[in-house]
XYZ file of N, CA and C in Angstrom:
711
model
N -31.383 5.271 -79.835
C -31.955 4.989 -78.523
C -30.863 4.959 -77.644
N -29.401 4.557 -78.113
C -28.308 4.402 -77.130
C -27.891 6.124 -76.967
N -28.077 6.914 -78.035
C -27.476 8.162 -77.683
C -28.586 8.880 -76.748
N -29.850 8.674 -76.975
C -30.926 9.291 -75.995
C -30.495 8.770 -74.467
N -30.062 7.605 -74.353
C -30.053 6.973 -73.014
C -28.544 7.270 -72.471
N -27.490 7.684 -73.409
C -26.263 8.266 -72.746
C -26.488 9.949 -72.551
N -27.298 10.332 -73.297
C -27.484 11.908 -72.786
C -28.506 12.050 -71.353
N -29.327 11.223 -71.390
C -30.114 10.979 -70.022
C -29.098 10.945 -68.930
N -28.378 9.849 -69.247
C -27.207 9.582 -68.062
C -26.298 10.862 -67.872
N -25.923 11.294 -68.775
C -24.872 12.587 -68.570
C -25.821 13.629 -67.890
N -26.937 13.924 -68.138
C -27.784 14.966 -67.618
C -27.942 14.769 -65.974
N -28.101 13.295 -65.714
C -28.412 12.874 -64.436
C -27.002 13.391 -63.753
N -25.961 12.988 -64.305
C -24.709 12.970 -63.491
C -24.353 14.461 -63.173
N -24.606 15.153 -64.452
C -24.673 16.757 -64.176
C -25.481 17.528 -63.141
N -26.897 16.801 -63.195
C -27.494 17.194 -61.888
C -27.001 16.891 -60.552
N -26.686 15.596 -60.647
C -26.098 15.149 -59.466
C -24.757 15.877 -59.003
N -23.972 16.367 -59.871
C -22.810 16.994 -59.438
C -23.140 18.632 -59.032
N -24.113 19.042 -59.508
C -24.563 20.257 -59.389
C -25.146 20.435 -57.818
N -25.924 19.240 -57.737
C -26.556 19.235 -56.448
C -25.446 19.249 -55.199
N -24.441 18.252 -55.527
C -23.340 18.150 -54.560
C -22.615 19.402 -54.314
N -22.399 20.139 -55.425
C -21.702 21.602 -55.451
C -22.568 22.379 -54.385
N -23.738 22.485 -54.593
C -24.660 23.286 -53.837
C -24.749 22.970 -52.533
N -24.582 21.629 -52.028
C -24.606 21.121 -50.777
C -23.287 21.407 -50.129
N -22.203 21.598 -50.737
C -21.071 21.795 -50.216
C -20.854 23.408 -49.702
N -21.641 24.196 -50.596
C -21.318 25.532 -50.590
C -22.438 26.185 -49.651
N -23.373 25.501 -49.394
C -24.570 26.082 -48.598
C -24.078 26.404 -47.323
N -23.418 25.629 -46.481
C -23.049 25.990 -44.988
C -22.154 27.264 -45.088
N -21.188 27.281 -46.180
C -20.417 28.540 -46.049
C -21.187 29.717 -46.331
N -22.251 29.541 -47.267
C -23.122 30.827 -47.648
C -23.954 31.184 -46.490
N -24.447 30.353 -45.678
C -25.242 30.591 -44.529
C -24.292 31.493 -43.425
N -22.989 30.932 -43.359
C -22.163 31.531 -42.296
C -21.752 32.923 -42.670
N -21.620 33.038 -44.005
C -21.201 34.318 -44.481
C -22.307 35.481 -44.359
N -23.509 35.140 -44.914
C -24.827 35.914 -44.869
C -24.976 36.410 -43.206
N -24.779 35.154 -42.449
C -25.182 35.556 -41.001
C -24.015 36.648 -40.453
N -22.712 36.372 -40.819
C -21.881 37.246 -40.246
C -21.941 38.708 -40.789
N -22.382 38.783 -42.353
C -22.580 40.006 -42.590
C -23.690 40.711 -42.095
N -24.895 40.153 -41.803
C -26.071 40.969 -41.153
C -25.660 41.320 -40.021
N -24.931 40.598 -39.201
C -24.506 40.912 -37.743
C -23.178 41.742 -37.534
N -22.539 42.070 -38.700
C -21.305 42.745 -38.539
C -21.362 44.036 -37.922
N -22.460 44.888 -38.034
C -22.604 46.263 -37.288
C -22.542 46.006 -35.876
N -22.866 44.919 -35.342
C -22.680 44.699 -33.777
C -21.206 45.111 -33.224
N -20.299 44.926 -34.226
C -18.893 45.194 -33.675
C -18.642 46.605 -33.438
N -19.693 47.251 -33.686
C -19.473 49.047 -33.306
C -20.281 49.287 -31.945
N -20.904 48.149 -31.411
C -21.403 48.458 -30.258
C -20.750 48.397 -29.100
N -21.064 49.041 -28.021
C -20.215 48.953 -26.656
C -21.166 48.064 -25.728
N -20.461 48.120 -24.500
C -21.398 47.451 -23.485
C -22.567 48.280 -23.116
N -23.519 47.698 -22.776
C -24.796 48.439 -22.590
C -25.168 48.476 -21.137
N -25.948 49.288 -20.618
C -26.401 49.354 -19.118
C -27.167 48.341 -18.542
N -27.740 47.252 -19.669
C -28.482 46.335 -19.234
C -27.753 45.193 -18.689
N -27.166 45.158 -17.465
C -26.501 43.959 -16.739
C -24.982 44.034 -17.455
N -24.469 44.587 -18.459
C -23.198 44.591 -18.688
C -22.074 45.203 -17.888
N -22.764 46.403 -17.252
C -21.637 47.020 -16.169
C -21.518 46.194 -14.904
N -22.490 45.491 -14.725
C -22.417 44.648 -13.306
C -21.388 43.278 -13.692
N -21.713 42.917 -14.976
C -21.317 41.563 -15.183
C -19.801 41.704 -15.983
N -19.492 42.875 -16.356
C -18.094 42.998 -16.965
C -17.148 44.237 -16.669
N -17.779 45.309 -16.406
C -17.024 46.736 -16.424
C -16.455 46.620 -14.671
N -17.581 46.154 -13.895
C -17.058 46.269 -12.407
C -16.827 44.837 -11.971
N -16.727 43.915 -12.668
C -16.583 42.497 -12.164
C -15.138 41.903 -12.666
N -14.131 42.018 -11.796
C -12.802 41.532 -12.224
C -12.731 40.129 -12.215
N -13.695 39.300 -11.741
C -13.663 37.820 -11.463
C -13.712 36.972 -12.526
N -14.012 37.537 -13.781
C -14.050 36.586 -15.108
C -12.705 37.075 -15.924
N -12.269 37.932 -15.570
C -10.959 38.340 -16.566
C -9.998 37.580 -16.460
N -9.872 36.369 -17.393
C -8.779 35.367 -17.619
C -9.440 34.082 -17.309
N -8.533 33.228 -17.363
C -8.805 31.723 -17.225
C -7.721 30.992 -16.392
N -7.373 31.879 -15.396
C -6.459 31.440 -14.186
C -7.192 30.598 -13.259
N -6.626 30.413 -12.150
C -7.001 29.302 -11.315
C -8.322 30.048 -10.484
N -7.786 31.388 -10.255
C -8.976 32.041 -9.327
C -10.329 32.425 -10.275
N -10.000 32.893 -11.620
C -11.171 32.980 -12.292
C -12.171 31.637 -12.839
N -11.194 30.434 -12.949
C -12.048 29.450 -13.045
C -12.834 29.003 -11.796
N -12.154 29.079 -10.612
C -12.895 28.694 -9.520
C -14.071 29.573 -9.117
N -14.011 30.938 -9.653
C -15.301 31.736 -9.609
C -16.221 31.382 -10.667
N -15.848 31.207 -11.711
C -16.787 30.796 -12.814
C -17.630 29.456 -12.496
N -16.989 28.463 -11.854
C -17.811 27.178 -11.555
C -18.254 27.145 -10.246
N -18.404 28.129 -9.664
C -18.953 28.102 -8.088
C -19.941 29.415 -8.088
N -19.975 30.500 -9.146
C -20.537 31.435 -8.618
C -22.011 31.447 -9.311
N -23.218 32.038 -8.599
C -24.423 32.363 -9.221
C -24.731 33.579 -9.460
N -23.651 34.329 -10.018
C -23.745 36.000 -10.158
C -24.912 36.290 -10.949
N -25.597 37.239 -10.286
C -26.901 37.691 -10.828
C -27.930 36.622 -11.098
N -27.921 35.670 -10.106
C -28.696 34.444 -10.316
C -28.756 33.338 -11.410
N -27.539 33.479 -11.947
C -27.386 32.671 -13.156
C -26.012 31.565 -12.928
N -26.092 30.197 -13.186
C -25.075 29.393 -13.083
C -24.573 29.020 -14.368
N -23.600 29.515 -15.171
C -23.222 29.488 -16.476
C -21.867 29.312 -16.655
N -21.352 28.386 -15.935
C -19.723 28.466 -16.076
C -19.232 28.363 -17.583
N -19.686 27.584 -18.539
C -19.240 27.758 -19.771
C -19.320 29.051 -20.448
N -20.115 29.554 -20.342
C -20.472 30.931 -20.891
C -19.432 31.858 -20.317
N -19.053 31.831 -18.939
C -18.100 32.681 -18.470
C -16.756 32.309 -18.957
N -16.544 31.031 -19.248
C -15.152 30.653 -19.598
C -14.947 31.220 -21.105
N -15.901 31.165 -22.008
C -15.825 32.002 -23.209
C -15.542 33.601 -22.969
N -16.086 33.977 -22.152
C -16.152 35.359 -21.735
C -14.720 35.838 -21.149
N -13.877 34.871 -20.358
C -12.688 34.981 -19.789
C -11.680 34.969 -21.143
N -12.119 33.943 -22.066
C -11.085 33.779 -23.374
C -11.198 35.295 -23.827
N -12.391 35.803 -24.085
C -12.578 36.811 -24.655
C -11.487 38.065 -24.092
N -11.659 38.087 -22.627
C -10.834 39.093 -21.999
C -9.268 38.960 -22.419
N -8.891 37.538 -22.516
C -7.397 37.286 -22.753
C -7.068 37.609 -24.284
N -8.050 37.821 -25.016
C -7.731 38.237 -26.457
C -8.004 39.628 -26.819
N -9.004 40.155 -26.025
C -9.500 41.651 -26.325
C -9.360 42.429 -25.255
N -9.106 42.073 -24.149
C -9.198 43.061 -22.824
C -10.392 43.481 -22.735
N -10.777 44.596 -22.598
C -12.077 45.320 -22.102
C -12.564 46.235 -23.359
N -12.116 45.885 -24.784
C -12.667 46.153 -25.924
C -13.882 45.477 -26.213
N -14.988 45.987 -26.202
C -16.314 45.272 -26.355
C -16.313 44.710 -28.101
N -15.660 45.299 -28.974
C -15.847 44.769 -30.308
C -15.447 43.401 -30.462
N -14.505 43.100 -29.517
C -13.936 41.579 -29.688
C -14.911 40.465 -29.144
N -15.856 41.033 -28.087
C -16.821 40.273 -27.429
C -17.923 39.938 -28.342
N -18.242 41.160 -29.058
C -19.356 40.997 -30.176
C -19.224 40.261 -31.198
N -17.608 40.206 -31.565
C -17.357 39.263 -32.769
C -17.459 37.867 -32.409
N -16.858 37.521 -31.005
C -17.141 35.952 -30.678
C -18.577 35.555 -30.861
N -19.511 36.261 -30.255
C -20.938 36.087 -30.204
C -21.542 36.001 -31.811
N -20.885 36.811 -32.771
C -21.401 36.726 -33.994
C -20.837 35.418 -34.565
N -19.723 35.108 -34.359
C -19.040 33.947 -34.948
C -19.712 32.668 -34.377
N -20.208 32.752 -33.159
C -20.942 31.361 -32.484
C -22.164 31.306 -33.009
N -23.030 32.601 -33.280
C -24.117 32.568 -33.951
C -24.317 32.120 -35.400
N -23.129 32.284 -36.020
C -23.006 31.922 -37.307
C -23.005 30.401 -37.292
N -22.095 29.961 -36.666
C -21.994 28.473 -36.315
C -23.371 27.726 -36.130
N -24.257 28.425 -35.090
C -25.483 28.085 -34.685
C -26.386 27.801 -36.023
N -26.162 28.990 -36.983
C -27.102 28.760 -38.115
C -26.800 27.631 -39.066
N -25.479 27.497 -39.149
C -24.869 26.211 -39.924
C -25.242 24.904 -39.253
N -25.288 24.686 -38.071
C -25.612 23.367 -37.337
C -27.143 23.274 -37.621
N -27.811 24.391 -37.511
C -29.252 24.208 -37.776
C -29.656 23.809 -39.152
N -28.708 24.328 -40.050
C -28.814 23.906 -41.477
C -28.855 22.244 -41.692
N -27.772 21.676 -40.983
C -27.535 20.429 -40.907
C -28.514 19.529 -40.065
N -29.142 19.982 -39.259
C -30.403 19.483 -38.451
C -31.415 19.467 -39.284
N -31.758 20.476 -39.884
C -32.865 20.504 -40.686
C -32.859 19.653 -41.792
N -31.674 19.574 -42.413
C -31.580 18.398 -43.530
C -32.098 16.936 -42.912
N -31.370 16.711 -41.820
C -31.685 15.364 -41.103
C -33.067 15.158 -40.790
N -33.792 16.236 -40.436
C -35.051 15.993 -40.090
C -35.805 15.827 -41.506
N -35.650 16.633 -42.296
C -36.347 16.438 -43.565
C -36.245 15.102 -44.216
N -35.082 14.504 -43.902
C -34.824 13.146 -44.736
C -35.362 12.167 -43.868
N -35.506 12.345 -42.476
C -36.177 11.316 -41.730
C -37.572 11.351 -42.042
N -38.134 12.621 -42.211
C -39.529 12.482 -42.255
C -39.958 12.229 -43.876
N -39.086 11.925 -44.795
C -39.409 11.365 -45.883
C -39.317 12.495 -47.124
N -39.107 13.812 -46.527
C -39.051 14.855 -47.670
C -37.902 14.838 -48.465
N -38.028 14.603 -49.833
C -36.939 14.539 -50.628
C -36.407 13.087 -50.644
N -37.080 12.232 -50.623
C -36.628 10.779 -50.424
C -36.125 10.377 -51.872
N -34.970 9.893 -51.661
C -34.301 9.678 -52.949
C -33.571 10.628 -53.683
N -33.714 11.686 -53.070
C -32.900 12.873 -53.780
C -32.500 13.820 -52.645
N -31.167 13.473 -52.105
C -30.764 14.462 -50.979
C -30.550 15.838 -51.403
N -30.180 15.930 -52.488
C -29.727 17.196 -53.230
C -30.820 18.248 -53.136
N -32.295 17.560 -53.211
C -33.351 18.376 -52.967
C -33.533 19.037 -51.610
N -32.775 18.705 -50.740
C -32.932 19.331 -49.475
C -32.292 20.385 -48.996
N -31.139 20.536 -49.768
C -30.440 21.628 -49.599
C -30.937 23.148 -49.554
N -31.859 23.511 -50.546
C -32.489 24.559 -50.480
C -33.500 24.803 -49.465
N -34.452 23.874 -49.096
C -35.458 24.091 -47.899
C -34.424 24.234 -46.534
N -33.525 23.426 -46.361
C -32.711 23.359 -45.231
C -31.823 24.611 -45.031
N -31.422 25.128 -46.068
C -30.521 26.505 -46.186
C -31.522 27.694 -45.889
N -32.930 27.666 -46.397
C -33.844 28.459 -46.069
C -34.330 28.644 -44.648
N -34.558 27.307 -44.039
C -34.869 27.409 -42.635
C -33.764 27.980 -41.896
N -32.423 27.684 -42.030
C -31.440 28.200 -41.436
C -31.325 29.612 -41.552
N -31.395 30.125 -42.534
C -31.181 31.869 -42.905
C -32.595 32.538 -42.101
N -33.694 31.947 -42.136
C -34.758 32.466 -41.620
C -34.207 32.697 -40.121
N -34.011 31.426 -39.477
C -33.509 31.520 -38.095
C -32.375 32.419 -37.909
N -31.491 32.405 -38.498
C -30.284 33.287 -38.510
C -30.381 34.693 -38.531
N -31.421 35.188 -39.410
C -31.436 36.944 -39.612
C -32.665 37.306 -38.900
N -33.517 36.369 -38.333
C -34.777 36.753 -37.768
C -34.342 37.952 -36.639
N -35.445 38.882 -36.417
C -35.253 40.081 -35.526
C -34.978 39.374 -34.109
N -35.818 38.328 -33.816
C -35.705 37.814 -32.613
C -34.414 37.417 -32.140
N -33.470 37.295 -33.017
C -32.001 36.877 -32.628
C -31.221 37.940 -32.224
N -31.559 38.939 -32.571
C -30.639 40.473 -32.418
C -30.150 40.546 -30.928
N -31.159 40.527 -29.879
C -30.824 40.744 -28.545
C -29.877 39.678 -28.091
N -29.898 38.339 -28.391
C -29.122 37.453 -28.005
C -27.690 37.602 -28.673
N -27.747 37.957 -30.031
C -26.339 38.291 -30.644
C -25.490 39.440 -30.153
N -26.280 40.441 -30.201
C -25.438 41.666 -30.000
C -25.366 42.151 -28.711
N -26.041 41.734 -27.561
C -26.006 41.740 -26.078
C -24.804 41.009 -25.451
N -23.927 41.536 -25.157
C -22.649 40.721 -24.592
C -23.022 39.566 -23.337
N -23.997 40.178 -22.452
C -24.694 39.477 -21.424
C -25.202 38.122 -21.962
N -25.907 38.303 -22.995
C -26.502 37.170 -23.764
C -25.691 36.051 -24.520
N -24.410 36.319 -24.121
C -23.445 35.020 -24.882
C -24.086 33.608 -24.228
N -24.751 33.627 -23.384
C -25.125 32.391 -22.652
C -26.152 31.905 -23.777
N -27.109 32.766 -24.363
C -28.144 32.232 -25.343
C -27.416 31.398 -26.731
N -26.544 32.153 -27.246
C -26.065 31.471 -28.555
C -25.197 30.329 -28.038
N -24.491 30.408 -27.091
C -23.555 29.356 -26.846
C -24.550 28.039 -26.208
N -25.257 28.207 -25.608
C -26.182 27.231 -24.993
C -26.980 26.524 -26.097
N -27.476 27.392 -27.355
C -28.029 26.839 -28.559
C -27.243 26.029 -29.168
N -25.786 26.324 -29.308
C -24.769 25.411 -30.093
C -24.896 23.876 -29.596
N -24.741 23.948 -28.248
C -24.771 22.577 -27.704
C -25.884 21.906 -27.749
N -27.154 22.800 -27.467
C -28.771 22.223 -27.672
C -28.796 21.488 -29.051
N -28.496 22.130 -30.113
C -28.602 21.688 -31.643
C -27.601 20.511 -31.808
N -26.454 20.631 -31.386
C -25.516 19.254 -31.665
C -25.953 18.296 -30.841
N -26.625 18.430 -29.518
C -27.128 17.419 -28.881
C -28.472 16.880 -29.653
N -29.247 17.480 -30.177
C -30.400 16.900 -31.019
C -29.872 16.022 -32.286
N -28.784 16.524 -32.808
C -28.288 15.857 -33.955
C -27.646 14.412 -33.548
N -27.136 14.454 -32.342
C -26.427 13.156 -31.764
C -27.345 12.257 -31.583
N -28.523 12.743 -30.927
C -29.676 11.877 -30.689
C -30.293 11.340 -31.926
N -30.341 12.108 -32.902
C -31.080 11.591 -34.183
C -29.893 10.591 -34.780
N -28.565 10.871 -34.741
C -27.694 9.840 -35.316
C -27.627 8.586 -34.415
N -28.018 8.381 -33.186
C -28.087 7.264 -32.595
C -29.248 6.477 -32.961
N -30.158 6.936 -33.739
C -31.221 6.376 -34.220
C -30.652 5.153 -35.142
N -29.844 5.384 -36.057
C -29.114 4.525 -37.093
C -27.839 4.054 -36.873
N -27.477 4.288 -35.603
C -25.733 4.020 -35.538
C -25.501 2.487 -35.194
N -26.551 1.575 -35.231
C -26.418 0.183 -34.660
C -25.669 0.037 -33.445
N -24.253 -0.414 -34.051
C -23.208 -0.763 -32.814
C -22.905 0.629 -32.019
N -22.842 1.612 -32.631
C -22.338 2.828 -31.956
C -23.632 3.719 -31.444
N -24.603 2.975 -31.446
C -25.884 3.757 -30.750
C -25.774 4.317 -29.346
N -25.001 3.666 -28.492
C -24.947 3.942 -27.115
C -23.917 5.056 -27.011
N -22.746 5.172 -28.038
C -21.803 6.257 -28.116
C -22.493 7.536 -28.401
N -23.343 7.530 -29.473
C -24.039 8.541 -29.836
C -25.199 9.038 -28.933
N -25.580 8.230 -28.123
C -26.679 8.377 -26.988
C -25.713 9.109 -25.927
N -24.780 8.762 -25.566
C -24.020 9.599 -24.431
C -23.466 10.858 -24.716
N -23.166 10.761 -25.964
C -22.749 12.277 -26.809
C -23.796 13.160 -26.647
N -25.011 12.800 -27.060
C -26.211 13.575 -26.811
C -26.237 14.080 -25.319
N -26.086 13.119 -24.354
C -26.107 13.496 -22.986
C -25.135 14.442 -22.576
N -24.051 14.267 -22.945
C -22.970 15.017 -22.679
C -23.272 16.719 -23.337
N -23.666 16.697 -24.609
C -23.743 17.971 -25.214
C -24.808 18.805 -24.326
N -25.920 17.840 -23.920
C -27.100 18.494 -23.135
C -26.487 19.122 -21.913
N -25.684 18.324 -21.288
C -25.256 18.904 -20.074
C -24.366 20.239 -20.342
N -23.501 20.291 -21.434
C -22.963 21.581 -21.822
C -23.884 22.626 -22.056
N -25.112 22.570 -22.498
C -25.902 23.359 -22.880
C -26.501 23.784 -21.581
N -26.723 22.965 -20.692
C -27.220 23.376 -19.285
C -26.287 24.255 -18.529
N -24.929 23.805 -18.823
C -24.031 25.016 -18.081
C -23.607 25.951 -18.776
N -24.171 26.224 -20.073
C -24.245 27.473 -20.589
C -25.409 28.657 -20.221
N -26.417 27.784 -20.162
C -27.655 28.528 -19.706
C -28.862 27.430 -19.543
N -29.618 27.825 -18.099
C -30.510 26.729 -17.732
C -31.753 26.500 -18.611
N -31.891 27.533 -19.441
C -33.153 27.133 -20.293
C -32.921 26.072 -21.206
N -31.796 25.560 -21.214
C -31.631 24.113 -22.095
C -32.488 22.977 -21.462
N -33.054 23.121 -20.390
C -33.660 22.248 -19.547
C -35.037 21.660 -20.380
N -35.411 22.836 -21.504
C -36.499 22.054 -22.417
C -36.162 21.021 -23.212
N -34.957 20.531 -23.504
C -34.445 19.670 -24.520
C -34.989 18.231 -24.444
N -35.194 17.876 -23.144
C -35.895 16.511 -23.204
C -37.208 16.576 -23.705
N -38.179 17.614 -23.500
C -39.508 17.779 -24.110
C -39.352 17.695 -25.575
N -38.394 18.481 -26.164
C -38.076 18.552 -27.666
C -37.864 16.934 -28.139
N -36.985 16.273 -27.595
C -36.726 15.095 -27.973
C -37.863 14.158 -27.938
N -38.925 14.117 -26.889
C -39.936 13.451 -26.811
C -40.836 13.874 -28.043
N -41.023 15.051 -28.328
C -41.655 15.300 -29.468
C -41.086 14.651 -30.744
N -39.802 14.742 -30.960
C -39.169 14.115 -32.080
C -39.227 12.572 -32.055
N -39.481 11.964 -30.771
C -39.900 10.723 -30.835
C -41.125 10.073 -31.585
N -42.216 11.191 -31.356
C -43.384 10.973 -31.510
C -43.596 11.103 -33.278
N -43.077 12.353 -33.681
C -42.787 12.847 -35.186
C -41.344 13.426 -35.127
N -40.477 13.194 -36.060
C -40.874 12.129 -37.197
C -40.346 10.901 -36.939
N -39.732 10.649 -35.704
C -39.208 9.272 -35.440
C -40.150 8.149 -35.341
N -41.561 8.487 -34.806
C -42.668 7.720 -34.583
C -42.167 6.396 -33.931
N -41.417 6.678 -32.782
C -41.164 5.557 -31.908
C -42.307 5.875 -30.699
N -43.018 6.740 -30.579
C -44.088 6.788 -29.461
C -45.515 7.048 -30.180
N -46.551 6.361 -30.122
C -46.759 4.907 -29.529
C -45.902 3.996 -30.368
N -45.650 2.844 -29.963
C -44.864 1.839 -30.856
C -46.103 0.985 -31.807
N -46.813 1.820 -32.640
C -47.657 1.130 -33.605
C -47.854 1.974 -34.870
N -48.383 1.861 -35.652
C -48.398 2.587 -36.883
C -49.652 3.591 -37.031
N -50.333 3.600 -36.086
C -51.445 4.562 -36.185
C -51.085 5.976 -36.162
N -49.703 6.100 -35.580
C -49.305 7.664 -35.760
C -48.774 7.988 -37.104
């Protein structure tokens, strides 16, 4: 009986250790797969859909000097107010000049970060929903699957490989981080206010990257209904 108990305990430790290994490796695998899938984008150039007006004939974004930053934070160039996106493009110019491969590389890396952030968000949502209760290791595979489906879905191609749409991938990064901070505030106790304001700050960064981030409050309201079950304040939901 004692040997059987020791064997069972040993198997549980082995299983737990394996689950922790998978959990540690999953974000790296997601990032590498995402980068590998979109690596051919580095061979793309600038395209005639707005890239010419935004980059080829526009000297105002080229760098992060006083003139460039002043322009980035005051312009509504082509109808958009996206100063944080312009700042990343200005940094690209400092690193790569007018070589489009560098701009594409930055977008691919940001998209890979988005996929990893989505993995952690999916884990937290599964955990809050009660999926895999008592066994966090069981959440690794479904969360990784969700992140990879998002990362390599054909709908992502335009945002990642079109330099003008840097605003999409950058805005999404802040968007997802804002949701994570909002969820962290749920169990933060004394630090709840800090996480709340972190969520608000990240939301503002998302808006300054692309205005479509204005949908975030509606998403947070949905999360308040499920899985957080804050609205309405009874058990009927």
